[in-house]
mmCIF file of C-alpha atoms in Angstrom:
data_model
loop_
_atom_site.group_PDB
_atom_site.id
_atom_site.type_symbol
_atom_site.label_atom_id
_atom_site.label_comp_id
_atom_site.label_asym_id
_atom_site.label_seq_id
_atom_site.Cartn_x
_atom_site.Cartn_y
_atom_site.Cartn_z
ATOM 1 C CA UNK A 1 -76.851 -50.204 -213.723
ATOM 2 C CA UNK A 2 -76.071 -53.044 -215.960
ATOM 3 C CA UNK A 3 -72.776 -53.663 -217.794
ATOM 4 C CA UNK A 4 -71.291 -55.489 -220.534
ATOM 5 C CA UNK A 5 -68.318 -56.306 -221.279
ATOM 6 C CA UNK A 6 -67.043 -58.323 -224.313
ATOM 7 C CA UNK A 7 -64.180 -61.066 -223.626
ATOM 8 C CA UNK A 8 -62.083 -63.222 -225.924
ATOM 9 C CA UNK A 9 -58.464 -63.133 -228.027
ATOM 10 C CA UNK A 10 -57.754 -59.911 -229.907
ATOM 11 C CA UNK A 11 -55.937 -62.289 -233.190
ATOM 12 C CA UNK A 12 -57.549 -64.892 -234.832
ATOM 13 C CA UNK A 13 -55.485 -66.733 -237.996
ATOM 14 C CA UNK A 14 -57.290 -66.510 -241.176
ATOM 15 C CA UNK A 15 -59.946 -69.520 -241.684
ATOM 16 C CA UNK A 16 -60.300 -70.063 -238.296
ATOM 17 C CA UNK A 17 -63.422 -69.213 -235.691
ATOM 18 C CA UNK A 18 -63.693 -66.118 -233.944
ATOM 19 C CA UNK A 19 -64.890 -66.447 -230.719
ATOM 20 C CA UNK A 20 -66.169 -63.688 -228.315
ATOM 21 C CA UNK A 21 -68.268 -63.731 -225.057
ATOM 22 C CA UNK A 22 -70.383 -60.951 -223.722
ATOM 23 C CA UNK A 23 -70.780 -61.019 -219.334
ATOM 24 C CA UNK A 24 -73.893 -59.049 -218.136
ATOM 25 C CA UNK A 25 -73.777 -57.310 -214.531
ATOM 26 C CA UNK A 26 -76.128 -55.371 -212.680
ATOM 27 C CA UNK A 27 -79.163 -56.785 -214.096
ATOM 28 C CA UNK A 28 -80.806 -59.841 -215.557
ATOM 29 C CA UNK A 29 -79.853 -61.491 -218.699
ATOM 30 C CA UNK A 30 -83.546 -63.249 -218.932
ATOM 31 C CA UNK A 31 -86.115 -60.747 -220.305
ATOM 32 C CA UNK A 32 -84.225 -59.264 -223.168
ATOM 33 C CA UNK A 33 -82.470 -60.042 -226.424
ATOM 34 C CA UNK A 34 -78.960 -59.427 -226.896
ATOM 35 C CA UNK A 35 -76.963 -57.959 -229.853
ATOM 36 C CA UNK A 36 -73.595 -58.345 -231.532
ATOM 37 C CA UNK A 37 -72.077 -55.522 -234.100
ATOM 38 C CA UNK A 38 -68.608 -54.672 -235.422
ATOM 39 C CA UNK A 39 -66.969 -51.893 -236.932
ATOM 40 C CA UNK A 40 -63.983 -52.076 -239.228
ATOM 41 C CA UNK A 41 -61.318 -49.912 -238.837
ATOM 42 C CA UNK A 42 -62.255 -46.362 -240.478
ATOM 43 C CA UNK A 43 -65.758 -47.807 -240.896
ATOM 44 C CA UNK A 44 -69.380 -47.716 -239.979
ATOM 45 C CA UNK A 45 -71.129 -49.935 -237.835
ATOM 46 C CA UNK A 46 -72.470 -53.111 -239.246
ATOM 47 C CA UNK A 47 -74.820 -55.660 -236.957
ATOM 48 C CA UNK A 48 -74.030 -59.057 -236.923
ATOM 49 C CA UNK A 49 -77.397 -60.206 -235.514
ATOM 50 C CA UNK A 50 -79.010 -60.801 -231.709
ATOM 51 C CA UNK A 51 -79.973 -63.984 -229.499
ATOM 52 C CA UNK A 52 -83.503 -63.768 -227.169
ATOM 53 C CA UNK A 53 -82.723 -64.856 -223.629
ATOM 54 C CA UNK A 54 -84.379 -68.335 -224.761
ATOM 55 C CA UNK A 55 -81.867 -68.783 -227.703
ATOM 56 C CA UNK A 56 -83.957 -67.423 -230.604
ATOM 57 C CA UNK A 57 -81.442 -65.938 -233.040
ATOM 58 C CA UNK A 58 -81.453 -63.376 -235.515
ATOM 59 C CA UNK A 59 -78.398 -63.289 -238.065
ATOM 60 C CA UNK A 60 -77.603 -60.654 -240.601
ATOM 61 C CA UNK A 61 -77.965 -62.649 -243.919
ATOM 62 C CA UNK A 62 -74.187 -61.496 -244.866
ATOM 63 C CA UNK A 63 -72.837 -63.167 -242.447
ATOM 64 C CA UNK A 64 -75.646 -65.858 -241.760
ATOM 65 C CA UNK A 65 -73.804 -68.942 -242.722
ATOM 66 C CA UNK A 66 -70.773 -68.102 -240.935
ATOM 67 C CA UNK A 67 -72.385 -67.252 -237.753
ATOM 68 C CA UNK A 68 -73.706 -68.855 -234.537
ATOM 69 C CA UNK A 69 -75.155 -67.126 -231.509
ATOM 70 C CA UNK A 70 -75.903 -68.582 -228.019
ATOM 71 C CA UNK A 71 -76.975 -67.828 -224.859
ATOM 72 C CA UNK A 72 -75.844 -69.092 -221.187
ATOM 73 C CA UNK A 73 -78.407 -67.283 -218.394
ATOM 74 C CA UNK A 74 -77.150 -69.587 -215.575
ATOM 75 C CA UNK A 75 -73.582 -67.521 -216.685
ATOM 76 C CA UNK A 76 -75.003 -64.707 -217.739
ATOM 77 C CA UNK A 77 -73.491 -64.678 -220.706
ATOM 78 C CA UNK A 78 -73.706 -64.466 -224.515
ATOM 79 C CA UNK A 79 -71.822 -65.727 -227.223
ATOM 80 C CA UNK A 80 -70.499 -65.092 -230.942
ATOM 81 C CA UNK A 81 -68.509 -67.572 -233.099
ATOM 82 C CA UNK A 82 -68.030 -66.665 -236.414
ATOM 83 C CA UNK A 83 -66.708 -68.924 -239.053
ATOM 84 C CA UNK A 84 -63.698 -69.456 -241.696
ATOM 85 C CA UNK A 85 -62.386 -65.711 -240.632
ATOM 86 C CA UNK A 86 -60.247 -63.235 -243.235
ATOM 87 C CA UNK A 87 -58.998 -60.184 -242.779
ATOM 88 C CA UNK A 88 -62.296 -58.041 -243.684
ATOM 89 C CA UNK A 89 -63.732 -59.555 -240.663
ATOM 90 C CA UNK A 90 -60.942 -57.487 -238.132
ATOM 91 C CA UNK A 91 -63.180 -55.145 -236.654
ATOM 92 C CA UNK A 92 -63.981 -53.715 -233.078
ATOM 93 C CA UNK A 93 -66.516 -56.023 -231.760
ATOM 94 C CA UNK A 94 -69.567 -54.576 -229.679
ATOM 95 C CA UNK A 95 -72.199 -56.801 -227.758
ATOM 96 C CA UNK A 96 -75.168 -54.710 -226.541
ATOM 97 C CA UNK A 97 -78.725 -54.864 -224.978
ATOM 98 C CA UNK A 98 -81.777 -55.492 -226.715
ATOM 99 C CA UNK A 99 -82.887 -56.382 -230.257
ATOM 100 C CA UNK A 100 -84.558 -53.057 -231.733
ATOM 101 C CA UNK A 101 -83.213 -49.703 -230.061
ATOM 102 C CA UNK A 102 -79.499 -50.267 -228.171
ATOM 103 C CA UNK A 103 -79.177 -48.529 -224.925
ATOM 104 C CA UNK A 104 -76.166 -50.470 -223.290
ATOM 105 C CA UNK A 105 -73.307 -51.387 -224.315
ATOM 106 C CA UNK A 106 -70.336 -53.184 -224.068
ATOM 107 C CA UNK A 107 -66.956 -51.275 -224.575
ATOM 108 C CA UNK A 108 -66.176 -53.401 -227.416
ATOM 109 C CA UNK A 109 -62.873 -55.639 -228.022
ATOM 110 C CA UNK A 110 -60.647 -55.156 -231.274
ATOM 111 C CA UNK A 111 -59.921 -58.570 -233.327
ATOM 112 C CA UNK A 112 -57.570 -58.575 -235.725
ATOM 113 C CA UNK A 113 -57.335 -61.420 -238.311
ATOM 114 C CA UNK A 114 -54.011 -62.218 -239.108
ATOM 115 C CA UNK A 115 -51.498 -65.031 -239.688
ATOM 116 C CA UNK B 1 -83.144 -54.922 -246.626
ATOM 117 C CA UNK B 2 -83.274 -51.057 -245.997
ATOM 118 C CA UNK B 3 -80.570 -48.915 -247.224
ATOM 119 C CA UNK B 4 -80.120 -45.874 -244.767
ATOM 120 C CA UNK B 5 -78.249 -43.219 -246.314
ATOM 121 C CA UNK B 6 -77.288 -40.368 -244.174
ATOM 122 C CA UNK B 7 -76.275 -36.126 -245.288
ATOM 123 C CA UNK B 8 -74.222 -34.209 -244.913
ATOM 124 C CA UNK B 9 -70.952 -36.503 -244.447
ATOM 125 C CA UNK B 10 -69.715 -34.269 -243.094
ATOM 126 C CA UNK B 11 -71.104 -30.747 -241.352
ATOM 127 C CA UNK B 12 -68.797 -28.297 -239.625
ATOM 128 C CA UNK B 13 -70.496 -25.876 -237.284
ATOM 129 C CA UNK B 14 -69.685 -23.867 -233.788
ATOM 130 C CA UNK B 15 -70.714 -24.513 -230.814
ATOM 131 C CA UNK B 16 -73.893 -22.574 -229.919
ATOM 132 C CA UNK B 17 -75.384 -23.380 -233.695
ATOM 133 C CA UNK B 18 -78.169 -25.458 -234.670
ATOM 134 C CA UNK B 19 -77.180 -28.882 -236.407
ATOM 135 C CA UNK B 20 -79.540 -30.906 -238.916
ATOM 136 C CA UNK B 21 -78.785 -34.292 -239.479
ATOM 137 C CA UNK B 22 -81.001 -36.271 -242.357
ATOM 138 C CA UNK B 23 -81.459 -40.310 -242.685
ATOM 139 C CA UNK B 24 -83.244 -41.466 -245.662
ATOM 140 C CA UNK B 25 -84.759 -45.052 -245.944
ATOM 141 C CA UNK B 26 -84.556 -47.090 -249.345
ATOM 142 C CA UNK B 27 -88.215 -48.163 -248.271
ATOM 143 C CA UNK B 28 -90.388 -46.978 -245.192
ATOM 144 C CA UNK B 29 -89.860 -48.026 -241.976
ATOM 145 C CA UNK B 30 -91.788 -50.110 -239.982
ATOM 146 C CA UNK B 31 -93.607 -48.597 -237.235
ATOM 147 C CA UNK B 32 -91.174 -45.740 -237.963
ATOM 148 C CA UNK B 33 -88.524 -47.749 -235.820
ATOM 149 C CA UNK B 34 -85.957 -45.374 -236.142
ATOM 150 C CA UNK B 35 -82.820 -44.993 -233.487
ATOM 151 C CA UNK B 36 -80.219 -42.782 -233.848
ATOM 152 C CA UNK B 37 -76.895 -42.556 -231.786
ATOM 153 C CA UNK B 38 -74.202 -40.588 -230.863
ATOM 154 C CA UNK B 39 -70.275 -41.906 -231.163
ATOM 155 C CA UNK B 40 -67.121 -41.168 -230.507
ATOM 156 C CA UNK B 41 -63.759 -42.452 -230.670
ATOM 157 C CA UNK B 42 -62.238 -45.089 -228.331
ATOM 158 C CA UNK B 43 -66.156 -45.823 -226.807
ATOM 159 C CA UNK B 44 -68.890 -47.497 -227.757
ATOM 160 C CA UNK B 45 -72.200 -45.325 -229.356
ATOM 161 C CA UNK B 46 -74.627 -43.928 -227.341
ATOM 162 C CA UNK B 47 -77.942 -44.319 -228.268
ATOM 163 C CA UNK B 48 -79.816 -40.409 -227.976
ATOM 164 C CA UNK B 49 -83.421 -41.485 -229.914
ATOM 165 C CA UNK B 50 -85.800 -44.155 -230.525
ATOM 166 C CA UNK B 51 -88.796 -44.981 -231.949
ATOM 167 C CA UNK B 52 -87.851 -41.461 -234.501
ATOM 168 C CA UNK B 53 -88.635 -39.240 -231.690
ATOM 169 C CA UNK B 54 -88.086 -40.443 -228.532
ATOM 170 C CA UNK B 55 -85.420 -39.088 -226.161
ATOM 171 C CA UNK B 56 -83.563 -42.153 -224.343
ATOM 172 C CA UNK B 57 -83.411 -41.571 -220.196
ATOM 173 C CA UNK B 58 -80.646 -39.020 -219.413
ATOM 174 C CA UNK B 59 -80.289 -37.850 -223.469
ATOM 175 C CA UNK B 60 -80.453 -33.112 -222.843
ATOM 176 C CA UNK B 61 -83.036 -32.003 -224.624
ATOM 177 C CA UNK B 62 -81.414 -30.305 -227.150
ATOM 178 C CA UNK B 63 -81.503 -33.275 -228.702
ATOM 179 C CA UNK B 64 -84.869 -34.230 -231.098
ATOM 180 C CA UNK B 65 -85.424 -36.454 -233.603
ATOM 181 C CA UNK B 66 -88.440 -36.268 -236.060
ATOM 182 C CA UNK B 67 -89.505 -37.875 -239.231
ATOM 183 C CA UNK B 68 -91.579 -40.789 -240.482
ATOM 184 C CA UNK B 69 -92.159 -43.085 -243.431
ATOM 185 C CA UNK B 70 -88.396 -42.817 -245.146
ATOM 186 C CA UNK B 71 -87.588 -39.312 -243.932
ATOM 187 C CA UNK B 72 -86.265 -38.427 -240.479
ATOM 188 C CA UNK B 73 -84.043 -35.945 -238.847
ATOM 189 C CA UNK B 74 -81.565 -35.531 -235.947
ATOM 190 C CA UNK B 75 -81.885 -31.803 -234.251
ATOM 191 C CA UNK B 76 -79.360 -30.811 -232.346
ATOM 192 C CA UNK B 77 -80.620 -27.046 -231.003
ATOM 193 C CA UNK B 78 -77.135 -26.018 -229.561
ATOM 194 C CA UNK B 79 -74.401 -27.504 -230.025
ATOM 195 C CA UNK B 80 -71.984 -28.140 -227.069
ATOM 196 C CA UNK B 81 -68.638 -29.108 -227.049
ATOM 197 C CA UNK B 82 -69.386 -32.330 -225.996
ATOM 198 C CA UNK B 83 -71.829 -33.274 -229.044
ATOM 199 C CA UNK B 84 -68.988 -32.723 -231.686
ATOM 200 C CA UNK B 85 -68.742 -36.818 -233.048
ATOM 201 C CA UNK B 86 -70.107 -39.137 -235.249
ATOM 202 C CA UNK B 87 -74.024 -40.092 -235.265
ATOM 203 C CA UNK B 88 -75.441 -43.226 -236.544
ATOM 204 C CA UNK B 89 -78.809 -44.061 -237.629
ATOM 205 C CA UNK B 90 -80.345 -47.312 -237.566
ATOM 206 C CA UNK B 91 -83.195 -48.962 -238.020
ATOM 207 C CA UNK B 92 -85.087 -51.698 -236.279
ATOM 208 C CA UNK B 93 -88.280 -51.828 -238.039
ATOM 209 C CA UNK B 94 -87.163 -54.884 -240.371
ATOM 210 C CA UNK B 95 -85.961 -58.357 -239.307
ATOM 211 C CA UNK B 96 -82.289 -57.147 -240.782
ATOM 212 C CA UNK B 97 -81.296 -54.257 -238.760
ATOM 213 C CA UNK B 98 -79.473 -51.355 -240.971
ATOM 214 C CA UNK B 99 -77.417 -48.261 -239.977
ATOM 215 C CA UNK B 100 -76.723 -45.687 -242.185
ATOM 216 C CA UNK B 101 -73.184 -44.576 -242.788
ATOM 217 C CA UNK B 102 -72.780 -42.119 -240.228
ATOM 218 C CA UNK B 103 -72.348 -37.654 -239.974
ATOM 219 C CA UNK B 104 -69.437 -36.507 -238.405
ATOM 220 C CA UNK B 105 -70.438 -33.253 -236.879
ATOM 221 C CA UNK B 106 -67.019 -31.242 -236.262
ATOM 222 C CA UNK B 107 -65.924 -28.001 -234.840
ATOM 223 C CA UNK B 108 -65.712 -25.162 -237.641
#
């Protein structure tokens, strides 16, 4: 049964780069795409955009120029770094299988931005 | 990109009754890509249907989704204690993936 689970500091200071990484168990990272959302506190959810197991990447164009994706299969891991950070972005962040339809996922990690 | 905009906001039933949940698309969706999810507090969503009708491994079968073009629905034939959360849709069928703002289905 594969497993995901997100990794990476719950604060961040305003301006600076959030930085989370998602570790894949049971099962192959190479074959699929892999997807990052949040959800603000007392929110919906919102996607953030996915990475193909050979690096392609997808970005929501709200957040495109603040965002980078990557992908390490040797680790099996994925990554999310998201640029010049303010308080809007403190959200629960999920990573999750696949680039269409979502069936695992991670148990998601709460930044907060903050000084 | 596509606006999915979800009704009730809210819909308070008992368990035993039948719940209809509605996502509407600003513009049709490709290849009717069309997931919806179930979510509750403290864990992360559960998807229960893709592709607008079909049921993800393990998902009861009181569960059934239905639609096509902009229109589709969420069925839930019985409610159980257990079902009583929030439920997402989304959709994949466009390079931007959208969700619509969620129905919390609570207990009347």
């Amino acid at each position: 049964q594969v497993q995901l689970q997100e990794s990476g500091p719950g604060l961040v200071k305003p301006s600076e780069t959030l930085s989370l990484i998602c570790t894949v168990s049971g099962d192959s990272i190479s074959g699929f795409s892999w997807t990052w959302l949040r959800q603000p506190p007392g929110k919906g959810l919102e996607w953030i955009g996915y990475v193909s197991d050979r690096g392609t990447t997808i970005y929501n164009p709200s957040l495109d120029s603040r965002v980078t994706m990557s992908v390490d299969t040797s680790e099996k891991q994925f990554s999310l770094k998201l640029r010049s950070v303010t308080a809007a972005d403190t959200a629960v962040y999920f990573c999750a299988r696949g680039s269409g339809w979502l069936n695992h996922w991670g148990q998601g990690s709460l930044v907060t931005v903050s000084s | 990109e596509i606006v999915l905009t979800q009704s009730p906001g809210t819909l308070s039933l008992s368990p035993g009754e039948r719940a209809t949940l509605s996502c509407r698309a600003s513009q049709s969706v490709t290849g009717n890509y069309l997931a919806w999810y179930l979510h509750k507090l403290g864990q992360p969503p559960k998807l229960l249907i893709y592709g607008a009708s079909n049921r993800a491994p393990g998902i009861p079968d009181r569960f059934s989704g239905s639609g096509s073009g902009t229109d589709f629905t969420l069925t839930i034939s019985r409610l159980e204690p257990e079902d009583f959360a929030i439920y997402y849709c989304q959709q994949y069928g466009s390079s931007t993936r959208t969700f619509g703002q969620g129905t919390k289905v609570e207990i009347k």
